[in-house]
Amino acid sequence: MPQPQPAAGPPSDAALIAAWRGGDEQAAAELVRRHARALARFLAGAGASEADLDDLVQMAFIRAFRAVDRFRGQCRFRTWLLTIGGNVLKDHGRRAARHQVVPLDEELRARDGDPQERAEAGEAEARLSAGLERLPRLQREVFLLRAQQGFEYAEIAAALETTEGAARVHYHHAVKRLKEWLL
Amino acid sequence: MNEDNDATLHELAGGIGRRAAERLDVEATAQAVIEQLRQARRASRWSWMQPAWLQIAAAIVVLLGGALTVRTVSRGGGDTSEHDVAHFVTDDLSDLSTEQLAEVLSTLDQTLDAGGTMLPETGLEDLDAQQLRAVLRSLEG
């Protein structure tokens, strides 16, 4: 009696990365489909305006694919990609000279999108966005990787090339400050 | 209490950027990324090719220059060329009058005196045209 063939699941990120290294463009496209929304959420949380989001997502993917030889599986591809996204956002902020703290009211006006949707997003979320922008970059990124993306400290530490203990410290400093400002 | 606060923060953080991310056209983003990667690859290939083209062009120039030099040397270095020059000078001498020949020789006399070469003791004015031509030919070697 023939054994049923196990259903072939979707290829892993590692398999897609290997295929991309071999020149398979569709593998790269599949990686974009998998991780683009998570990257967009991370960038939006880190302060990217919605008008810039599409460009920033593209730039982060392009930078990641061009540097993919440096990715050695020390963490998940998504975690690595998000840290690259953080660097892209930082460079973009430098270029645009928009790396400044803005009061909450101005922040709300400056953001794109439907005002009705903004109102629905709730004041607390808007205040958290403003609070995140006041955090030092590393604290903000560690907080987002942990709280928004749900990564473990070890994963975050590997992606940011720091220690797990340092990642914990950054996270707790971020939470402490955000609580002071928001809650 | 702290755990509640943490949970609230996590919940809020999870919501940040969600609507913006949902509005992202993922398929268009994927295609745009692929197109930009293609362009970068093409540009990179071209920048690799440029030095190769320059090297090929430089090699062609060197080869052509070398070939021209060899050709010029092989044509200009033989006995035939010397014979042509002597023939040319002789033809010129035949066309000159006695006065003109004497003038040429006196100019030569001054030049050769400066270089230490001796001409016949007899004055040039005493020589006829045939003798003058003979002196000039002897100077040609």
Tab-separated table of C-alpha atoms in Angstrom:
chain	number	residue	atom	x	y	z
A	1	MET	CA	0.000	0.000	0.000
A	2	PRO	CA	1.595	3.274	-1.050
A	3	GLN	CA	2.310	5.749	1.716
A	4	PRO	CA	0.637	9.125	1.258
A	5	GLN	CA	3.131	11.808	0.401
A	6	PRO	CA	3.404	14.451	3.099
A	7	ALA	CA	1.929	17.711	1.882
A	8	ALA	CA	4.747	20.043	0.886
A	9	GLY	CA	4.459	23.098	3.095
A	10	PRO	CA	5.495	26.551	2.059
A	11	PRO	CA	9.260	26.921	1.735
A	12	SER	CA	11.039	28.221	4.807
A	13	ASP	CA	12.643	31.653	4.865
A	14	ALA	CA	16.032	29.955	4.798
A	15	ALA	CA	15.092	28.070	1.622
A	16	LEU	CA	13.851	31.273	-0.011
A	17	ILE	CA	17.018	33.110	0.966
A	18	ALA	CA	19.126	30.330	-0.535
A	19	ALA	CA	17.029	30.481	-3.709
A	20	TRP	CA	17.461	34.254	-3.901
A	21	ARG	CA	21.212	33.848	-3.475
A	22	GLY	CA	21.016	31.549	-6.475
A	23	GLY	CA	19.306	34.278	-8.497
A	24	ASP	CA	15.644	33.325	-8.040
A	25	GLU	CA	13.732	36.616	-8.088
A	26	GLN	CA	10.454	34.962	-7.193
A	27	ALA	CA	11.994	33.790	-3.930
A	28	ALA	CA	12.772	37.408	-3.096
A	29	ALA	CA	9.223	38.418	-4.043
A	30	GLU	CA	7.839	35.745	-1.719
A	31	LEU	CA	9.960	37.045	1.154
A	32	VAL	CA	8.536	40.522	0.524
A	33	ARG	CA	4.987	39.126	0.597
A	34	ARG	CA	5.686	37.384	3.890
A	35	HIS	CA	7.303	40.185	5.798
A	36	ALA	CA	6.234	43.492	4.247
A	37	ARG	CA	3.303	44.161	6.582
A	38	ALA	CA	5.282	43.335	9.737
A	39	LEU	CA	8.039	45.640	8.512
A	40	ALA	CA	5.506	48.392	7.771
A	41	ARG	CA	4.034	48.100	11.284
A	42	PHE	CA	7.490	48.241	12.816
A	43	LEU	CA	8.460	51.290	10.770
A	44	ALA	CA	5.190	53.045	11.556
A	45	GLY	CA	5.750	52.344	15.252
A	46	ALA	CA	9.302	53.659	14.971
A	47	GLY	CA	8.043	56.967	13.596
A	48	ALA	CA	7.741	56.607	9.815
A	49	SER	CA	4.980	58.689	8.301
A	50	GLU	CA	2.455	56.853	6.208
A	51	ALA	CA	3.491	58.854	3.155
A	52	ASP	CA	7.017	57.466	3.434
A	53	LEU	CA	6.072	53.972	4.494
A	54	ASP	CA	5.936	52.349	1.064
A	55	ASP	CA	9.341	53.750	0.039
A	56	LEU	CA	10.921	52.816	3.361
A	57	VAL	CA	9.630	49.249	3.142
A	58	GLN	CA	11.083	48.921	-0.357
A	59	MET	CA	14.410	50.422	0.671
A	60	ALA	CA	14.686	48.080	3.648
A	61	PHE	CA	14.029	45.011	1.489
A	62	ILE	CA	16.491	46.121	-1.166
A	63	ARG	CA	19.171	46.780	1.413
A	64	ALA	CA	18.468	43.397	3.014
A	65	PHE	CA	18.601	41.479	-0.269
A	66	ARG	CA	21.819	43.166	-1.305
A	67	ALA	CA	23.392	42.376	2.065
A	68	VAL	CA	21.914	38.900	2.364
A	69	ASP	CA	25.377	37.294	2.323
A	70	ARG	CA	25.931	38.856	5.732
A	71	PHE	CA	22.846	37.102	7.121
A	72	ARG	CA	24.079	33.878	8.675
A	73	GLY	CA	20.919	32.722	10.387
A	74	GLN	CA	21.951	34.208	13.725
A	75	CYS	CA	18.296	35.223	14.146
A	76	ARG	CA	15.117	34.990	12.119
A	77	PHE	CA	15.084	36.733	8.774
A	78	ARG	CA	12.214	38.944	9.934
A	79	THR	CA	14.100	40.165	13.006
A	80	TRP	CA	17.156	40.929	10.884
A	81	LEU	CA	14.980	42.690	8.307
A	82	LEU	CA	13.340	44.874	10.953
A	83	THR	CA	16.704	46.020	12.291
A	84	ILE	CA	17.682	46.935	8.737
A	85	GLY	CA	14.387	48.805	8.512
A	86	GLY	CA	15.411	50.723	11.642
A	87	ASN	CA	18.671	51.740	9.967
A	88	VAL	CA	16.874	52.778	6.801
A	89	LEU	CA	14.484	54.909	8.829
A	90	LYS	CA	17.375	56.510	10.696
A	91	ASP	CA	19.164	57.365	7.424
A	92	HIS	CA	15.934	58.671	5.945
A	93	GLY	CA	15.373	60.836	9.012
A	94	ARG	CA	18.862	62.267	8.711
A	95	ARG	CA	18.327	63.107	5.073
A	96	ALA	CA	14.959	64.647	5.602
A	97	ALA	CA	16.065	66.407	8.792
A	98	ARG	CA	12.843	65.298	10.332
A	99	HIS	CA	14.372	63.561	13.300
A	100	GLN	CA	12.760	65.769	15.844
A	101	VAL	CA	10.395	65.407	18.732
A	102	VAL	CA	7.011	66.925	18.029
A	103	PRO	CA	4.259	67.542	20.517
A	104	LEU	CA	1.338	65.156	20.384
A	105	ASP	CA	-1.091	67.579	18.748
A	106	GLU	CA	1.330	68.397	15.959
A	107	GLU	CA	2.129	64.730	15.605
A	108	LEU	CA	-1.504	63.958	15.018
A	109	ARG	CA	-1.830	66.685	12.405
A	110	ALA	CA	1.380	65.700	10.660
A	111	ARG	CA	0.367	62.087	10.129
A	112	ASP	CA	-1.449	61.079	7.007
A	113	GLY	CA	-4.689	59.197	6.864
A	114	ASP	CA	-8.338	59.697	7.377
A	115	PRO	CA	-9.088	61.893	10.435
A	116	GLN	CA	-11.996	59.632	11.263
A	117	GLU	CA	-9.679	56.633	11.353
A	118	ARG	CA	-7.246	58.592	13.470
A	119	ALA	CA	-9.961	59.306	15.960
A	120	GLU	CA	-10.891	55.651	15.991
A	121	ALA	CA	-7.286	54.667	16.625
A	122	GLY	CA	-7.782	56.036	20.068
A	123	GLU	CA	-5.991	58.519	22.119
A	124	ALA	CA	-3.908	55.952	23.986
A	125	GLU	CA	-2.400	54.539	20.812
A	126	ALA	CA	-1.633	58.001	19.524
A	127	ARG	CA	-0.004	58.892	22.821
A	128	LEU	CA	2.076	55.736	22.675
A	129	SER	CA	3.260	56.678	19.172
A	130	ALA	CA	4.289	60.080	20.427
A	131	GLY	CA	5.960	58.511	23.452
A	132	LEU	CA	7.918	56.101	21.272
A	133	GLU	CA	9.311	58.982	19.288
A	134	ARG	CA	10.678	60.479	22.483
A	135	LEU	CA	12.605	57.315	23.336
A	136	PRO	CA	16.226	56.775	22.347
A	137	ARG	CA	16.422	54.765	19.156
A	138	LEU	CA	17.687	51.527	20.673
A	139	GLN	CA	15.071	51.548	23.438
A	140	ARG	CA	12.340	52.218	20.893
A	141	GLU	CA	13.454	49.405	18.598
A	142	VAL	CA	13.889	46.881	21.401
A	143	PHE	CA	10.453	47.809	22.760
A	144	LEU	CA	8.814	47.413	19.359
A	145	LEU	CA	10.589	44.137	18.600
A	146	ARG	CA	9.426	42.790	21.950
A	147	ALA	CA	5.995	44.346	22.449
A	148	GLN	CA	4.796	44.769	18.879
A	149	GLN	CA	6.505	41.857	17.129
A	150	GLY	CA	6.654	39.457	20.069
A	151	PHE	CA	10.303	38.412	19.750
A	152	GLU	CA	12.296	36.853	22.597
A	153	TYR	CA	15.186	38.781	24.120
A	154	ALA	CA	17.721	36.322	22.733
A	155	GLU	CA	16.360	36.892	19.231
A	156	ILE	CA	16.404	40.669	19.658
A	157	ALA	CA	19.934	40.586	21.050
A	158	ALA	CA	21.184	38.520	18.112
A	159	ALA	CA	19.590	40.859	15.580
A	160	LEU	CA	20.946	43.996	17.237
A	161	GLU	CA	24.314	42.358	17.887
A	162	THR	CA	24.114	42.992	21.601
A	163	THR	CA	23.697	40.835	24.678
A	164	GLU	CA	20.427	39.470	25.966
A	165	GLY	CA	20.969	41.355	29.224
A	166	ALA	CA	21.449	44.634	27.373
A	167	ALA	CA	18.277	44.010	25.384
A	168	ARG	CA	16.355	43.439	28.627
A	169	VAL	CA	17.727	46.667	30.095
A	170	HIS	CA	16.734	48.666	26.992
A	171	TYR	CA	13.260	47.185	27.084
A	172	HIS	CA	12.716	47.926	30.781
A	173	HIS	CA	13.971	51.491	30.423
A	174	ALA	CA	11.575	51.959	27.514
A	175	VAL	CA	8.611	50.533	29.417
A	176	LYS	CA	9.403	52.615	32.501
A	177	ARG	CA	9.488	55.832	30.510
A	178	LEU	CA	6.396	55.009	28.484
A	179	LYS	CA	4.449	54.252	31.655
A	180	GLU	CA	5.521	57.544	33.160
A	181	TRP	CA	4.330	59.407	30.135
A	182	LEU	CA	1.225	57.465	29.263
A	183	LEU	CA	-0.334	55.636	32.166
B	1	MET	CA	-0.643	45.998	38.379
B	2	ASN	CA	2.670	46.157	36.579
B	3	GLU	CA	1.786	43.124	34.489
B	4	ASP	CA	-1.522	44.778	33.597
B	5	ASN	CA	0.358	47.888	32.496
B	6	ASP	CA	2.766	45.802	30.450
B	7	ALA	CA	-0.129	43.994	28.817
B	8	THR	CA	-1.769	47.331	28.011
B	9	LEU	CA	1.452	48.614	26.466
B	10	HIS	CA	1.849	45.449	24.422
B	11	GLU	CA	-1.719	45.693	23.230
B	12	LEU	CA	-1.292	49.308	22.245
B	13	ALA	CA	2.056	48.592	20.589
B	14	GLY	CA	0.455	45.778	18.616
B	15	GLY	CA	-2.061	48.232	17.209
B	16	ILE	CA	0.454	50.873	16.139
B	17	GLY	CA	0.913	50.970	12.397
B	18	ARG	CA	-1.642	48.223	11.818
B	19	ARG	CA	-3.908	50.307	9.634
B	20	ALA	CA	-0.977	51.737	7.662
B	21	ALA	CA	0.384	48.232	7.150
B	22	GLU	CA	-2.992	46.996	5.967
B	23	ARG	CA	-3.101	49.746	3.387
B	24	LEU	CA	0.277	48.688	2.006
B	25	ASP	CA	-0.055	47.073	-1.428
B	26	VAL	CA	2.153	44.080	-0.759
B	27	GLU	CA	2.133	42.716	-4.310
B	28	ALA	CA	3.030	46.102	-5.795
B	29	THR	CA	5.786	46.427	-3.200
B	30	ALA	CA	7.159	42.995	-4.130
B	31	GLN	CA	7.210	43.873	-7.834
B	32	ALA	CA	8.817	47.262	-7.156
B	33	VAL	CA	11.523	45.632	-5.052
B	34	ILE	CA	12.250	43.050	-7.746
B	35	GLU	CA	12.460	45.746	-10.421
B	36	GLN	CA	14.866	47.830	-8.338
B	37	LEU	CA	17.006	44.777	-7.655
B	38	ARG	CA	17.144	44.111	-11.404
B	39	GLN	CA	18.205	47.695	-12.080
B	40	ALA	CA	20.861	47.516	-9.375
B	41	ARG	CA	22.142	44.249	-10.851
B	42	ARG	CA	22.291	45.774	-14.345
B	43	ALA	CA	24.112	48.848	-13.034
B	44	SER	CA	26.524	46.659	-11.136
B	45	ARG	CA	27.204	44.535	-14.245
B	46	TRP	CA	27.849	47.698	-16.301
B	47	SER	CA	30.272	49.073	-13.736
B	48	TRP	CA	32.136	45.737	-13.880
B	49	MET	CA	32.174	45.839	-17.666
B	50	GLN	CA	33.531	49.385	-17.932
B	51	PRO	CA	37.083	48.628	-16.774
B	52	ALA	CA	37.127	45.593	-19.078
B	53	TRP	CA	36.177	47.769	-22.039
B	54	LEU	CA	38.793	50.329	-21.089
B	55	GLN	CA	41.437	47.622	-20.890
B	56	ILE	CA	40.457	46.248	-24.294
B	57	ALA	CA	40.506	49.747	-25.830
B	58	ALA	CA	43.910	50.477	-24.288
B	59	ALA	CA	45.281	47.171	-25.585
B	60	ILE	CA	44.016	47.968	-29.106
B	61	VAL	CA	45.638	51.414	-29.010
B	62	VAL	CA	48.944	49.915	-27.839
B	63	LEU	CA	48.835	47.220	-30.540
B	64	LEU	CA	48.023	49.715	-33.298
B	65	GLY	CA	50.684	52.125	-32.086
B	66	GLY	CA	53.235	49.327	-31.911
B	67	ALA	CA	52.352	48.108	-35.394
B	68	LEU	CA	52.701	51.630	-36.821
B	69	THR	CA	56.069	52.124	-35.132
B	70	VAL	CA	57.392	48.797	-36.426
B	71	ARG	CA	56.179	49.665	-39.921
B	72	THR	CA	57.798	53.105	-39.838
B	73	VAL	CA	61.108	51.761	-38.517
B	74	SER	CA	61.257	48.915	-41.017
B	75	ARG	CA	60.608	51.336	-43.887
B	76	GLY	CA	62.846	54.158	-42.718
B	77	GLY	CA	65.897	52.205	-41.466
B	78	GLY	CA	67.038	50.488	-44.732
B	79	ASP	CA	69.678	51.391	-47.392
B	80	THR	CA	66.975	52.324	-49.850
B	81	SER	CA	66.046	55.358	-47.814
B	82	GLU	CA	69.647	56.616	-47.628
B	83	HIS	CA	69.984	56.130	-51.363
B	84	ASP	CA	66.766	58.133	-51.903
B	85	VAL	CA	68.096	61.033	-49.821
B	86	ALA	CA	71.466	61.058	-51.644
B	87	HIS	CA	69.703	60.966	-54.961
B	88	PHE	CA	67.523	63.875	-53.876
B	89	VAL	CA	70.562	65.955	-52.838
B	90	THR	CA	72.396	65.171	-56.090
B	91	ASP	CA	69.398	66.260	-58.142
B	92	ASP	CA	69.312	69.530	-56.228
B	93	LEU	CA	73.005	70.158	-56.796
B	94	SER	CA	72.598	69.720	-60.556
B	95	ASP	CA	70.077	72.520	-60.636
B	96	LEU	CA	72.294	75.015	-58.779
B	97	SER	CA	74.394	77.686	-60.524
B	98	THR	CA	78.082	78.237	-59.695
B	99	GLU	CA	77.266	81.202	-57.429
B	100	GLN	CA	74.601	79.243	-55.609
B	101	LEU	CA	76.920	76.266	-55.128
B	102	ALA	CA	79.645	78.562	-53.787
B	103	GLU	CA	77.118	80.087	-51.391
B	104	VAL	CA	75.996	76.655	-50.135
B	105	LEU	CA	79.608	75.614	-49.667
B	106	SER	CA	80.524	78.754	-47.788
B	107	THR	CA	77.580	78.150	-45.455
B	108	LEU	CA	78.736	74.589	-45.034
B	109	ASP	CA	82.272	75.854	-44.505
B	110	GLN	CA	81.151	77.933	-41.556
B	111	THR	CA	79.117	75.075	-40.124
B	112	LEU	CA	81.852	72.516	-40.543
B	113	ASP	CA	84.479	74.894	-39.131
B	114	ALA	CA	82.415	75.112	-35.997
B	115	GLY	CA	82.307	71.274	-35.913
B	116	GLY	CA	86.053	70.916	-36.620
B	117	THR	CA	85.745	69.469	-40.193
B	118	MET	CA	88.411	70.545	-42.726
B	119	LEU	CA	87.595	71.710	-46.253
B	120	PRO	CA	90.204	72.044	-49.064
B	121	GLU	CA	92.753	74.822	-48.543
B	122	THR	CA	91.986	76.284	-51.955
B	123	GLY	CA	89.457	79.119	-51.922
B	124	LEU	CA	85.936	78.132	-53.012
B	125	GLU	CA	85.824	81.067	-55.411
B	126	ASP	CA	88.638	79.486	-57.448
B	127	LEU	CA	86.666	76.262	-58.119
B	128	ASP	CA	84.440	75.775	-61.117
B	129	ALA	CA	80.930	74.265	-60.910
B	130	GLN	CA	82.087	70.709	-61.497
B	131	GLN	CA	84.705	70.946	-58.736
B	132	LEU	CA	82.217	72.482	-56.369
B	133	ARG	CA	79.776	69.593	-57.017
B	134	ALA	CA	82.593	67.152	-56.353
B	135	VAL	CA	83.344	68.829	-53.025
B	136	LEU	CA	79.679	68.752	-52.014
B	137	ARG	CA	79.365	65.085	-52.971
B	138	SER	CA	82.433	64.266	-50.942
B	139	LEU	CA	80.799	66.019	-47.962
B	140	GLU	CA	77.700	63.867	-48.406
B	141	GLY	CA	79.886	60.826	-47.874
